PDB file of C-alpha atoms in Angstrom:
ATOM      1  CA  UNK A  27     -10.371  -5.746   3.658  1.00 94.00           C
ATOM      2  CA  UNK A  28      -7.147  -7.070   5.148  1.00 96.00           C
ATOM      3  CA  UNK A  29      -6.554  -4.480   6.808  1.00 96.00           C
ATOM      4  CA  UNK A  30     -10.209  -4.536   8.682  1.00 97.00           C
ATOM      5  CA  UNK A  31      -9.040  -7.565   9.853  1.00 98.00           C
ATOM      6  CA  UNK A  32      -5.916  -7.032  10.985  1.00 97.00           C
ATOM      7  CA  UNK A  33      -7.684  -3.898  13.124  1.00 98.00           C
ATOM      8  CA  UNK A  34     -10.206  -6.660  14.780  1.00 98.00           C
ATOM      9  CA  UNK A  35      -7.396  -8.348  15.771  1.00 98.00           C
ATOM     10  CA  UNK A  36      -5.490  -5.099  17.757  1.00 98.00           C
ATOM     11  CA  UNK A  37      -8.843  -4.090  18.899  1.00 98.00           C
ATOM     12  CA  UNK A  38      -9.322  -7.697  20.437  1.00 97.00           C
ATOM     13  CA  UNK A  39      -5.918  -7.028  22.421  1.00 97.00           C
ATOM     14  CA  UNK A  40      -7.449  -3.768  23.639  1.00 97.00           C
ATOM     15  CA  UNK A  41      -5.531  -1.283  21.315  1.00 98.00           C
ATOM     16  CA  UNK A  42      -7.784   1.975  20.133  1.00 98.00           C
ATOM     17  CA  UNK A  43      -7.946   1.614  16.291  1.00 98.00           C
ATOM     18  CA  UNK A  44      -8.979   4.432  13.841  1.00 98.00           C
ATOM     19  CA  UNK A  45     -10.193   3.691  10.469  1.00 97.00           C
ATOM     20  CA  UNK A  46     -10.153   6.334   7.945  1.00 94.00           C
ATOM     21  CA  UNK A  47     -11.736   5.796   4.724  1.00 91.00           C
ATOM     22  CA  UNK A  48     -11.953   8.379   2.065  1.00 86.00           C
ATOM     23  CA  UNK A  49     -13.621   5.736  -0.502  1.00 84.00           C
ATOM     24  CA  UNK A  50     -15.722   3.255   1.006  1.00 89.00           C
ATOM     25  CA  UNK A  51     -18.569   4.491   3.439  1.00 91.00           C
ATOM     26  CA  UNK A  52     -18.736   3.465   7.421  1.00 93.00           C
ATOM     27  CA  UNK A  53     -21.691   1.176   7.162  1.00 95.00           C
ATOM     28  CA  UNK A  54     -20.191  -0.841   4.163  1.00 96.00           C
ATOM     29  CA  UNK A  55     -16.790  -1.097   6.655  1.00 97.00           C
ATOM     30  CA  UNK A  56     -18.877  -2.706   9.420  1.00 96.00           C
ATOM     31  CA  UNK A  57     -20.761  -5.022   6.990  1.00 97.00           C
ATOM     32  CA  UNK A  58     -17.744  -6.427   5.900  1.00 98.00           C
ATOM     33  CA  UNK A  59     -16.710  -6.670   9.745  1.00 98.00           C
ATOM     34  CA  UNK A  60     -20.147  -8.186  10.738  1.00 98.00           C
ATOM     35  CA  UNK A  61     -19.948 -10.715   6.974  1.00 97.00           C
ATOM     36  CA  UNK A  62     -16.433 -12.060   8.470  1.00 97.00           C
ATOM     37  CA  UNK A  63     -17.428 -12.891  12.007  1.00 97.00           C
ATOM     38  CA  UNK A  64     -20.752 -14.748  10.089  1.00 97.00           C
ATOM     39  CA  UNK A  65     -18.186 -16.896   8.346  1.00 96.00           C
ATOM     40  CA  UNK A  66     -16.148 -17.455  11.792  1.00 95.00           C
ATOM     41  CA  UNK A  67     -19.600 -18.077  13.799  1.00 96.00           C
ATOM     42  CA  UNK A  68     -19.918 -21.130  11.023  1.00 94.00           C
ATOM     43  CA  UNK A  69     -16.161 -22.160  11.799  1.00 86.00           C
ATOM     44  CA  UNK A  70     -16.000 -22.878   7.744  1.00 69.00           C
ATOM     45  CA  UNK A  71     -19.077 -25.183   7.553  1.00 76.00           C
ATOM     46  CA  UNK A  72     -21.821 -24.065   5.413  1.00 83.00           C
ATOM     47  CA  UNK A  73     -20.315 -21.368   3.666  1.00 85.00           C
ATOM     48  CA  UNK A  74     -23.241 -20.081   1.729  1.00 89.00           C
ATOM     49  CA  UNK A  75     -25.220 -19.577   5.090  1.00 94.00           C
ATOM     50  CA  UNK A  76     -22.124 -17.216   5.922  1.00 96.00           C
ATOM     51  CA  UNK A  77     -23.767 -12.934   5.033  1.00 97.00           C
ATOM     52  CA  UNK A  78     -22.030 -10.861   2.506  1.00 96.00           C
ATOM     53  CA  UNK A  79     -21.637  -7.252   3.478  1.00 97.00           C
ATOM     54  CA  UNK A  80     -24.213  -6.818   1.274  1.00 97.00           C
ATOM     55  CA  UNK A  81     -26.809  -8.534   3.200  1.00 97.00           C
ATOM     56  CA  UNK A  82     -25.389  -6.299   6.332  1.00 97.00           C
ATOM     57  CA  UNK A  83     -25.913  -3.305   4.862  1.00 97.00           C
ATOM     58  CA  UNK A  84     -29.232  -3.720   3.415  1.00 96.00           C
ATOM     59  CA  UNK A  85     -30.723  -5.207   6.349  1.00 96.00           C
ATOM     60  CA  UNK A  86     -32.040  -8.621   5.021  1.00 96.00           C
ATOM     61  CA  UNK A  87     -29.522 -10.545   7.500  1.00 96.00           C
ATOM     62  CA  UNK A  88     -30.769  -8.193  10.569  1.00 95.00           C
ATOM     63  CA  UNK A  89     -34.854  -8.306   9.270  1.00 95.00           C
ATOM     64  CA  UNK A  90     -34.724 -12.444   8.399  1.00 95.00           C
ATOM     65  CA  UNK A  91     -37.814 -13.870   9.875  1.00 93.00           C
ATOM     66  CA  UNK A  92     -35.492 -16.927   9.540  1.00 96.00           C
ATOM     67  CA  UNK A  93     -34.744 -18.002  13.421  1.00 96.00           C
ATOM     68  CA  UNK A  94     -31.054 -20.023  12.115  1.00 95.00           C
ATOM     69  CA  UNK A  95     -30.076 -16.476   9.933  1.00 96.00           C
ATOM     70  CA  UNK A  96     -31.401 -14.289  13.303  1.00 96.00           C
ATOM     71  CA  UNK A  97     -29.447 -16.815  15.049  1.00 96.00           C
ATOM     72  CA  UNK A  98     -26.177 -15.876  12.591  1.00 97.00           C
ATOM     73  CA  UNK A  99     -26.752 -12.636  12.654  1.00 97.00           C
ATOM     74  CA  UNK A 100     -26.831 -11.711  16.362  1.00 97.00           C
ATOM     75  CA  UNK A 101     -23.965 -14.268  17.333  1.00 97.00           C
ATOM     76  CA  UNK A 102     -21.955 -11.984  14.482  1.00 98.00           C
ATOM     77  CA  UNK A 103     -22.941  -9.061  16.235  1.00 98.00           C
ATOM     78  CA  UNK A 104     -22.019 -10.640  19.778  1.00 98.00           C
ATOM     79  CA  UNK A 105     -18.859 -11.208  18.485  1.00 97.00           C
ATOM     80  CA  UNK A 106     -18.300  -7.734  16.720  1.00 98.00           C
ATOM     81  CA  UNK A 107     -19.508  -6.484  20.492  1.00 97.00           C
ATOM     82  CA  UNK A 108     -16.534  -7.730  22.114  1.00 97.00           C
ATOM     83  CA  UNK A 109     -13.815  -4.927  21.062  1.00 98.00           C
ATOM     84  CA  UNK A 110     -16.182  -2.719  19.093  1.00 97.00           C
ATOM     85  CA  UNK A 111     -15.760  -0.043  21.759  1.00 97.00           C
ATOM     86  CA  UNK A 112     -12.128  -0.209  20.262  1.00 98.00           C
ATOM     87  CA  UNK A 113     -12.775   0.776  17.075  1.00 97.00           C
ATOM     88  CA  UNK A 114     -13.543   4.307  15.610  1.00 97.00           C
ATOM     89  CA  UNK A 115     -14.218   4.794  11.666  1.00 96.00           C
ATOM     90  CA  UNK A 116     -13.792   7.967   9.792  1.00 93.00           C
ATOM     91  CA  UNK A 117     -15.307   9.159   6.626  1.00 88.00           C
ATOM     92  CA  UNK A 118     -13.029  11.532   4.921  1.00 78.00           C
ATOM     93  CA  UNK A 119     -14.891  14.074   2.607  1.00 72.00           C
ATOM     94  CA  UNK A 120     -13.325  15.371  -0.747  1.00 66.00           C
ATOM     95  CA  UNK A 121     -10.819  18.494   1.529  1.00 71.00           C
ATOM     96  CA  UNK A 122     -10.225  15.926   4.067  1.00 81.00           C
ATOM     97  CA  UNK A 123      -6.165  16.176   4.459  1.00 83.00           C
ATOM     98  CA  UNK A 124      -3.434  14.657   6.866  1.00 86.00           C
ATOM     99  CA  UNK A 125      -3.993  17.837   9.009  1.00 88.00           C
ATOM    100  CA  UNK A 126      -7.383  16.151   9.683  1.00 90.00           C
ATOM    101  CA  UNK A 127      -5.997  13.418  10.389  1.00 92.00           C
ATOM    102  CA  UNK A 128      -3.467  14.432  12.581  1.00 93.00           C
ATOM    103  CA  UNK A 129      -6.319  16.477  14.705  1.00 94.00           C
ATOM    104  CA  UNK A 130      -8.172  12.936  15.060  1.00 95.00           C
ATOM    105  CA  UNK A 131      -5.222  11.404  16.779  1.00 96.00           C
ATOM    106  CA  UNK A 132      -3.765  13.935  18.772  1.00 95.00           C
ATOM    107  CA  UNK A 133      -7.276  14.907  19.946  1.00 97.00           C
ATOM    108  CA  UNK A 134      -7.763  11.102  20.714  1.00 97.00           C
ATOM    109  CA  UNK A 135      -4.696  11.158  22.878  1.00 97.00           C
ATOM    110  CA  UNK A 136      -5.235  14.363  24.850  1.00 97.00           C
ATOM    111  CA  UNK A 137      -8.669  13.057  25.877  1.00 97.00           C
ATOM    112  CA  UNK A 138      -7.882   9.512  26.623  1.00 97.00           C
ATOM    113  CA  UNK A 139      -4.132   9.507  27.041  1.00 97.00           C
ATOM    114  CA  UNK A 140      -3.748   5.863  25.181  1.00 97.00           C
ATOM    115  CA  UNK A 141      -2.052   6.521  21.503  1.00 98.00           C
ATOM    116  CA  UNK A 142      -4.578   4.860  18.962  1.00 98.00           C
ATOM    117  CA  UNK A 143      -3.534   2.057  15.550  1.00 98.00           C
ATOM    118  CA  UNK A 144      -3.815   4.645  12.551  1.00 98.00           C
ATOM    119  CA  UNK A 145      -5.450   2.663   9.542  1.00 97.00           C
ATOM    120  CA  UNK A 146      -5.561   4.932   6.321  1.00 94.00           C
ATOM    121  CA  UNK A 147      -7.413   3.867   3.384  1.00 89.00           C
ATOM    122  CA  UNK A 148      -6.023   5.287   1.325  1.00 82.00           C
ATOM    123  CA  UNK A 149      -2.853   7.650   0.801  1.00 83.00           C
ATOM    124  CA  UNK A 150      -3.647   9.186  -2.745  1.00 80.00           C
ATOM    125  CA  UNK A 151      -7.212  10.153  -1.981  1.00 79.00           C
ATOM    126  CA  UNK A 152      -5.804  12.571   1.049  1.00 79.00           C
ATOM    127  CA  UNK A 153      -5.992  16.253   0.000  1.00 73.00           C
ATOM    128  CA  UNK A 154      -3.672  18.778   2.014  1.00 62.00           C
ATOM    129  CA  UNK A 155      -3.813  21.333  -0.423  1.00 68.00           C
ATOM    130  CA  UNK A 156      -6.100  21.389  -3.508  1.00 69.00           C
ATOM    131  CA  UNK A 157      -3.331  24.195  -5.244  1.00 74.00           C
ATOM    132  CA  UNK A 158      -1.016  21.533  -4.729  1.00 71.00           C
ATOM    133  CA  UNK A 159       0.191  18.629  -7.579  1.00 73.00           C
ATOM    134  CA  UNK A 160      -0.430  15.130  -6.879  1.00 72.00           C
ATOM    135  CA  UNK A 161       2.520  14.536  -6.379  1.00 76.00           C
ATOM    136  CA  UNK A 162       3.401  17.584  -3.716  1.00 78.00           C
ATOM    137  CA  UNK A 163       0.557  16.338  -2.147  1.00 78.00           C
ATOM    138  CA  UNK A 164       1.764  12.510  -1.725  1.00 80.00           C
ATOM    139  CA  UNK A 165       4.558  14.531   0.053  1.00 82.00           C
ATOM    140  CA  UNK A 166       2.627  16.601   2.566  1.00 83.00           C
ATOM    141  CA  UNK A 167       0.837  13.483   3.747  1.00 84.00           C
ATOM    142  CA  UNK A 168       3.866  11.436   4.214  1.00 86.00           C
ATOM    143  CA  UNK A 169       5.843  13.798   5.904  1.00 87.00           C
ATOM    144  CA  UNK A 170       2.447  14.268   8.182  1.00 89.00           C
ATOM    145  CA  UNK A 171       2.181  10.564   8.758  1.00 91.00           C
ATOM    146  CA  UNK A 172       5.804  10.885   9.612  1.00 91.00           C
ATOM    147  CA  UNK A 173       5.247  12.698  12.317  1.00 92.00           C
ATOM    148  CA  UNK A 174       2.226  11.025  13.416  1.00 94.00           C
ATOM    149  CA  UNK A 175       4.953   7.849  13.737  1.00 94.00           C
ATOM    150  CA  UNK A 176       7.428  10.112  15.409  1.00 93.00           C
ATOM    151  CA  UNK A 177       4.870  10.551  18.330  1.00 93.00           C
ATOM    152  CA  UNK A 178       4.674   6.550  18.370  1.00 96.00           C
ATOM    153  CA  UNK A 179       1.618   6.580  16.434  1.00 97.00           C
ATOM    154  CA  UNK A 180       1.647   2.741  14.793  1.00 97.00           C
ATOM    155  CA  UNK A 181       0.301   4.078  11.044  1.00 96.00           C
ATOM    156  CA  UNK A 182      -0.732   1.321   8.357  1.00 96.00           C
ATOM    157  CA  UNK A 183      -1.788   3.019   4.704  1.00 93.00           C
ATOM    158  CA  UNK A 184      -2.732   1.323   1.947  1.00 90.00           C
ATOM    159  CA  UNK A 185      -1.042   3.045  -1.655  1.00 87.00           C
ATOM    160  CA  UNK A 186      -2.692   2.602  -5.107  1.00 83.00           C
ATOM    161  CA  UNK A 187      -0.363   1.223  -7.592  1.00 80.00           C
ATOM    162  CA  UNK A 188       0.334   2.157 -11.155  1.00 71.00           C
ATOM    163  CA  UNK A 189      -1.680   0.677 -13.901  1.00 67.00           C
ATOM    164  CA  UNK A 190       1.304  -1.346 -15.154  1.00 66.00           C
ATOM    165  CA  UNK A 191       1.546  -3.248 -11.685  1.00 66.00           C
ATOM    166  CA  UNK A 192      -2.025  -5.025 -12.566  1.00 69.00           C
ATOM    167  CA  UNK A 193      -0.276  -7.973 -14.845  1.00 75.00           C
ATOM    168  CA  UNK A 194       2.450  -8.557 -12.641  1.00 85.00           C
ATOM    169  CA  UNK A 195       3.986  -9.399  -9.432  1.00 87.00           C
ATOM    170  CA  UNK A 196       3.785  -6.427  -7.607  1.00 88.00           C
ATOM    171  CA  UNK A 197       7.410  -4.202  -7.224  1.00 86.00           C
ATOM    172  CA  UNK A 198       7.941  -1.118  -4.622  1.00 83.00           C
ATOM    173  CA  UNK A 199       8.266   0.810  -8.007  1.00 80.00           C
ATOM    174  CA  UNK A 200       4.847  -0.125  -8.465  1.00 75.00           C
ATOM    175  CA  UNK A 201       3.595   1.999  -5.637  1.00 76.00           C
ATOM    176  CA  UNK A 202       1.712   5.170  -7.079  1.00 67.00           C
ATOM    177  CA  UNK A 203       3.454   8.572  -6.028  1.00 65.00           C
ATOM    178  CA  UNK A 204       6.967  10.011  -6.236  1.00 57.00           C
ATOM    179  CA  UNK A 205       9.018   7.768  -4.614  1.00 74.00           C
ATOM    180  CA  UNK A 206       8.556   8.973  -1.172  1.00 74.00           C
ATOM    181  CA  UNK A 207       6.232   6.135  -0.305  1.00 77.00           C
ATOM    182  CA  UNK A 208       9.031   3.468  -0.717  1.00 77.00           C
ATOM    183  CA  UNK A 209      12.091   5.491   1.081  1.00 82.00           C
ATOM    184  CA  UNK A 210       9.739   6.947   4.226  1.00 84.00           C
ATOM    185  CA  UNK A 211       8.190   3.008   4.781  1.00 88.00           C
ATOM    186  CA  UNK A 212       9.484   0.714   7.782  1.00 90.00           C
ATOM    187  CA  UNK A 213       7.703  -2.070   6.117  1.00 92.00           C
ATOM    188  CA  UNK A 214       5.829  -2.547   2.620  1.00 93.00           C
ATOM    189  CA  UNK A 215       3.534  -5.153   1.492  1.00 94.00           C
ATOM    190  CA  UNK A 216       2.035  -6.256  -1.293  1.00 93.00           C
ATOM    191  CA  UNK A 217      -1.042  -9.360  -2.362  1.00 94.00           C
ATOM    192  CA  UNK A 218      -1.154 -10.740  -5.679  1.00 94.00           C
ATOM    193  CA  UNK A 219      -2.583 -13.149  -6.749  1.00 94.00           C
ATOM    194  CA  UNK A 220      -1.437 -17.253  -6.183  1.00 95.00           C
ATOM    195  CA  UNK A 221      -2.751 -17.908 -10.497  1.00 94.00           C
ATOM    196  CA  UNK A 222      -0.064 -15.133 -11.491  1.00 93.00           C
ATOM    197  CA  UNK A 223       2.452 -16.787 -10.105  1.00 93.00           C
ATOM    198  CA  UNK A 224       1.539 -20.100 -11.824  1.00 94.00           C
ATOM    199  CA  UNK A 225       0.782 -18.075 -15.151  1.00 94.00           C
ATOM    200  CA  UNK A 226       4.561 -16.941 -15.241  1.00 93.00           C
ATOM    201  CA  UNK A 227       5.756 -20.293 -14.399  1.00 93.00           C
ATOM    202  CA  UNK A 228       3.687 -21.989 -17.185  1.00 95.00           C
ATOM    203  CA  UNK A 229       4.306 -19.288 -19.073  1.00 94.00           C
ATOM    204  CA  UNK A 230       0.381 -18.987 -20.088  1.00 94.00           C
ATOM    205  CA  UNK A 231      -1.583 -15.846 -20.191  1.00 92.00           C
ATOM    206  CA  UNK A 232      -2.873 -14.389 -17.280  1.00 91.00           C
ATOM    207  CA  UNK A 233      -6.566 -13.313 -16.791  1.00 92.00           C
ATOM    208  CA  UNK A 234      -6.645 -10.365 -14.183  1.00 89.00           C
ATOM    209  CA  UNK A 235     -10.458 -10.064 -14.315  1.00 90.00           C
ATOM    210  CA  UNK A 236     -10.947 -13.620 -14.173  1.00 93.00           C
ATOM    211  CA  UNK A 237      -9.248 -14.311 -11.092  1.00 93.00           C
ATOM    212  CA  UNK A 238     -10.596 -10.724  -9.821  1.00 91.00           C
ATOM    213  CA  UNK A 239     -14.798 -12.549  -9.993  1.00 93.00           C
ATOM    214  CA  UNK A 240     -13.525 -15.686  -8.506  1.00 94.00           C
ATOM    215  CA  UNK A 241     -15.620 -16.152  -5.015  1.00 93.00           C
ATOM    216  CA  UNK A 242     -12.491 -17.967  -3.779  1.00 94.00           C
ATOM    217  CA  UNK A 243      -9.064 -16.542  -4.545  1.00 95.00           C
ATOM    218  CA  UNK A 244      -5.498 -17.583  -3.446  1.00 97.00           C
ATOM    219  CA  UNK A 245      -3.451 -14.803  -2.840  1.00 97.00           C
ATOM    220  CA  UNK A 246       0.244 -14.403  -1.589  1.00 97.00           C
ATOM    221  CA  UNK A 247       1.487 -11.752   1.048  1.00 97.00           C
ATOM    222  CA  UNK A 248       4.839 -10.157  -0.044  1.00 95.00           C
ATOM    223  CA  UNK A 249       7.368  -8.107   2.291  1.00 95.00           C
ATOM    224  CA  UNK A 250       8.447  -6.181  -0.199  1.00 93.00           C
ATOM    225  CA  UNK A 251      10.657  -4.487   2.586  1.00 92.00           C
ATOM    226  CA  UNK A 252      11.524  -4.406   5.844  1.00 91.00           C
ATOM    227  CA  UNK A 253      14.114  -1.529   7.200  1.00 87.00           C
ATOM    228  CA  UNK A 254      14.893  -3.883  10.319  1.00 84.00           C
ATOM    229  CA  UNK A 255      14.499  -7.363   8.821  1.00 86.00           C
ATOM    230  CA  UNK A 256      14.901  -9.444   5.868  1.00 85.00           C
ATOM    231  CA  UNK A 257      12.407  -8.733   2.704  1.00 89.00           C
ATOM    232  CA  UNK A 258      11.289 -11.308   0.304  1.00 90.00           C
ATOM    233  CA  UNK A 259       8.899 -13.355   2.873  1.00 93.00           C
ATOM    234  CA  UNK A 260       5.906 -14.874   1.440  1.00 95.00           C
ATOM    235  CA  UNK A 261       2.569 -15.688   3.419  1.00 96.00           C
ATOM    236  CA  UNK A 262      -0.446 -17.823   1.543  1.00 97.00           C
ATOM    237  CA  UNK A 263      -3.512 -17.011   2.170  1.00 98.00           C
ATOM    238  CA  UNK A 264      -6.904 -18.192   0.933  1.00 96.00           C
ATOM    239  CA  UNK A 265      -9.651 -14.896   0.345  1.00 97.00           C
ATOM    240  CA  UNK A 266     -13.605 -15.640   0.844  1.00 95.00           C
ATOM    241  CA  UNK A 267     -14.648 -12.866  -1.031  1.00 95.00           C
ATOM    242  CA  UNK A 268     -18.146 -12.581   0.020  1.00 94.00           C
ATOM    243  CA  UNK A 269     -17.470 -13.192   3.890  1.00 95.00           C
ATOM    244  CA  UNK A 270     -14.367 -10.916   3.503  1.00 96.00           C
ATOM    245  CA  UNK A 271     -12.668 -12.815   5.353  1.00 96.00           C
ATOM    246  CA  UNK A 272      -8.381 -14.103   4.771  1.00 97.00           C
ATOM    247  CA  UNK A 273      -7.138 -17.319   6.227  1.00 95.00           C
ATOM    248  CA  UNK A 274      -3.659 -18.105   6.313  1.00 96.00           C
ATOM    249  CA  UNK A 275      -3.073 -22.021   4.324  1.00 92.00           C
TER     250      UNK A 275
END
């Protein structure tokens, strides 16, 4: 989700940005697009007359005989409209690998010449090789991301993380694969969640599943590292879960 909105804000300054999902489906992508720009079109009054991606995808916003939720919807759309011709979303199958993905962007550069914003959600689901291990696999793909970087590809992925990293602040040893993912990285982040923090301080017990159903969540950005920079940096942020939508506090 933060990551769809961090790609409407390249695509707004004109970059080319490819999406590829191998977990959620296109139209659920754009409904949580079109659900954000609902909640922006409002300018934070009236939340509940903001659409979930829910209402996107199963066409009550874009059927409403209502004229105030037509009125939402196509001023969402307009604003969706503005860099949509920026944006290009994959849907992996099951043998979709990084040699896919690779053939996306270099094909995308030999017919328009401008190199495209990679966005890959997410790392473990990419399969080069079914006879290969998870773990030679998490290889492959970085070493094919690598590359894609190498060629001046910008590439953002998004990692799973190991079970263990679910009660508690988020480490780069939390990151699911063999290492690889933490060493080959210019830059890794991490959210958690703003109650965790204040569990640990307090010293109370911390309710991951609670905090998970909570419409409105505080979360906090981590750089857990940065090759050129300092690490450690923390960025607050509040999450409307239904609109989708992260703003900075």
């Amino acid at each position: 989700t933060f990551f769809l909105q961090l790609m409407s804000a390249f695509a707004k300054q004109g970059y080319d940005c490819y999406f590829i999902s191998l977990e959620m489906s296109k139209l659920e992508l754009f409904g949580k697009i079109i659900s954000r720009h609902s909640l922006e079109v409002l300018k934070g009054k009236d939340r509940k007359r903001a659409f979930s991606m829910r209402n996107i995808v199963d066409g009550s916003a874009a059927t409403s005989e209502q004229p105030e939720v037509k009125q939402l919807f196509d001023d969402s759309i307009a604003r969706f409209s503005i860099y949509a011709d920026k944006i290009y979303i994959i849907n992996g199958k099951d043998s979709f690998g990084i040699k896919d993905v690779k053939r996306i962007i270099e094909n995308h550069i030999a017919a328009t010449g401008r190199i495209p914003i990679l966005f890959l959600d997410y790392i473990q689901l990419l399969r080069p090789n079914e006879k290969l291990s998870d773990m030679q696999n998490i290889s492959a793909t970085i070493t094919g991301l690598k590359r894609l970087v190498s060629q001046g590809v910008p590439v953002f992925a998004i990692s799973s993380l190991n079970r263990a990293s679910y009660d508690a602040p988020i480490k780069l040893d939390g990151l699911k694969g063999n290492g690889e993912l933490e060493y080959s990285s210019d830059v890794c982040i991490a959210f958690d969640f703003e109650e965790m923090f204040r569990c640990i301080k307090n010293k109370t017990t911390f309710d991951f599943n609670a905090e998970l159903n909570k419409p409105e969540r505080e979360v906090v950005l981590t750089i857990l590292k940065a090759r050129n920079h300092s690490s450690g940096g923390k960025i607050k942020y509040m999450f409307y879960a239904k609109n989708n939508f992260f703003d900075e506090i």
